[in-house]
mmCIF file with all atom_site columns, C-alpha atoms in Angstrom:
data_model
loop_
_atom_site.group_PDB
_atom_site.id
_atom_site.type_symbol
_atom_site.label_atom_id
_atom_site.label_alt_id
_atom_site.label_comp_id
_atom_site.label_asym_id
_atom_site.label_entity_id
_atom_site.label_seq_id
_atom_site.pdbx_PDB_ins_code
_atom_site.Cartn_x
_atom_site.Cartn_y
_atom_site.Cartn_z
_atom_site.occupancy
_atom_site.B_iso_or_equiv
_atom_site.pdbx_formal_charge
_atom_site.auth_seq_id
_atom_site.auth_comp_id
_atom_site.auth_asym_id
_atom_site.auth_atom_id
_atom_site.pdbx_PDB_model_num
ATOM 1  C CA . MET A 1 1  ? 26.764 -23.554 1.792   1.00 0.00 ? 36 MET A CA 1
ATOM 2  C CA . LYS A 1 2  ? 23.466 -21.962 0.825   1.00 0.00 ? 37 LYS A CA 1
ATOM 3  C CA . ARG A 1 3  ? 20.161 -21.904 2.647   1.00 0.00 ? 38 ARG A CA 1
ATOM 4  C CA . GLU A 1 4  ? 16.873 -20.868 1.090   1.00 0.00 ? 39 GLU A CA 1
ATOM 5  C CA . TYR A 1 5  ? 13.963 -19.329 2.940   1.00 0.00 ? 40 TYR A CA 1
ATOM 6  C CA . GLN A 1 6  ? 10.559 -19.087 1.297   1.00 0.00 ? 41 GLN A CA 1
ATOM 7  C CA . THR A 1 7  ? 8.811  -15.751 1.861   1.00 0.00 ? 42 THR A CA 1
ATOM 8  C CA . GLY A 1 8  ? 5.762  -13.936 0.571   1.00 0.00 ? 43 GLY A CA 1
ATOM 9  C CA . TYR A 1 9  ? 7.767  -12.403 -2.257  1.00 0.00 ? 44 TYR A CA 1
ATOM 10 C CA . GLY A 1 10 ? 10.148 -15.174 -3.144  1.00 0.00 ? 45 GLY A CA 1
ATOM 11 C CA . LEU A 1 11 ? 13.397 -16.646 -1.906  1.00 0.00 ? 46 LEU A CA 1
ATOM 12 C CA . ILE A 1 12 ? 15.959 -15.156 0.413   1.00 0.00 ? 47 ILE A CA 1
ATOM 13 C CA . TYR A 1 13 ? 19.383 -16.653 -0.053  1.00 0.00 ? 48 TYR A CA 1
ATOM 14 C CA . LEU A 1 14 ? 21.685 -16.704 2.950   1.00 0.00 ? 49 LEU A CA 1
ATOM 15 C CA . ARG A 1 15 ? 25.217 -17.300 1.791   1.00 0.00 ? 50 ARG A CA 1
ATOM 16 C CA . GLN A 1 16 ? 28.356 -16.735 3.871   1.00 0.00 ? 51 GLN A CA 1
ATOM 17 C CA . GLY A 1 17 ? 26.456 -14.454 6.259   1.00 0.00 ? 52 GLY A CA 1
ATOM 18 C CA . LYS A 1 18 ? 25.249 -12.254 3.386   1.00 0.00 ? 53 LYS A CA 1
ATOM 19 C CA . VAL A 1 19 ? 21.564 -11.884 2.609   1.00 0.00 ? 54 VAL A CA 1
ATOM 20 C CA . GLU A 1 20 ? 20.727 -11.874 -1.076  1.00 0.00 ? 55 GLU A CA 1
ATOM 21 C CA . PHE A 1 21 ? 17.182 -10.739 -1.734  1.00 0.00 ? 56 PHE A CA 1
ATOM 22 C CA . LEU A 1 22 ? 17.392 -9.800  -5.391  1.00 0.00 ? 57 LEU A CA 1
ATOM 23 C CA . LEU A 1 23 ? 14.263 -11.747 -6.263  1.00 0.00 ? 58 LEU A CA 1
ATOM 24 C CA . ILE A 1 24 ? 12.272 -10.112 -3.476  1.00 0.00 ? 59 ILE A CA 1
ATOM 25 C CA . PHE A 1 25 ? 13.620 -6.665  -4.384  1.00 0.00 ? 60 PHE A CA 1
ATOM 26 C CA . TYR A 1 26 ? 12.736 -7.205  -8.041  1.00 0.00 ? 61 TYR A CA 1
ATOM 27 C CA . ARG A 1 27 ? 9.169  -8.227  -7.234  1.00 0.00 ? 62 ARG A CA 1
ATOM 28 C CA . TYR A 1 28 ? 8.905  -5.346  -4.766  1.00 0.00 ? 63 TYR A CA 1
ATOM 29 C CA . LEU A 1 29 ? 9.772  -2.906  -7.540  1.00 0.00 ? 64 LEU A CA 1
ATOM 30 C CA . CYS A 1 30 ? 7.176  -4.524  -9.776  1.00 0.00 ? 65 CYS A CA 1
ATOM 31 C CA . ASP A 1 31 ? 4.519  -4.056  -7.088  1.00 0.00 ? 66 ASP A CA 1
ATOM 32 C CA . GLN A 1 32 ? 5.524  -0.425  -6.589  1.00 0.00 ? 67 GLN A CA 1
ATOM 33 C CA . SER A 1 33 ? 5.253  0.327   -10.304 1.00 0.00 ? 68 SER A CA 1
ATOM 34 C CA . LYS A 1 34 ? 1.580  -0.667  -10.400 1.00 0.00 ? 69 LYS A CA 1
#
């Protein structure tokens, strides 16, 4: 079971009570490097 939430940075995946925000974290790092 996987639910997707659209955010300003990308998708947050909620799976088995664990939040996976790799896409958001990746884009956050890209913004910080500018």
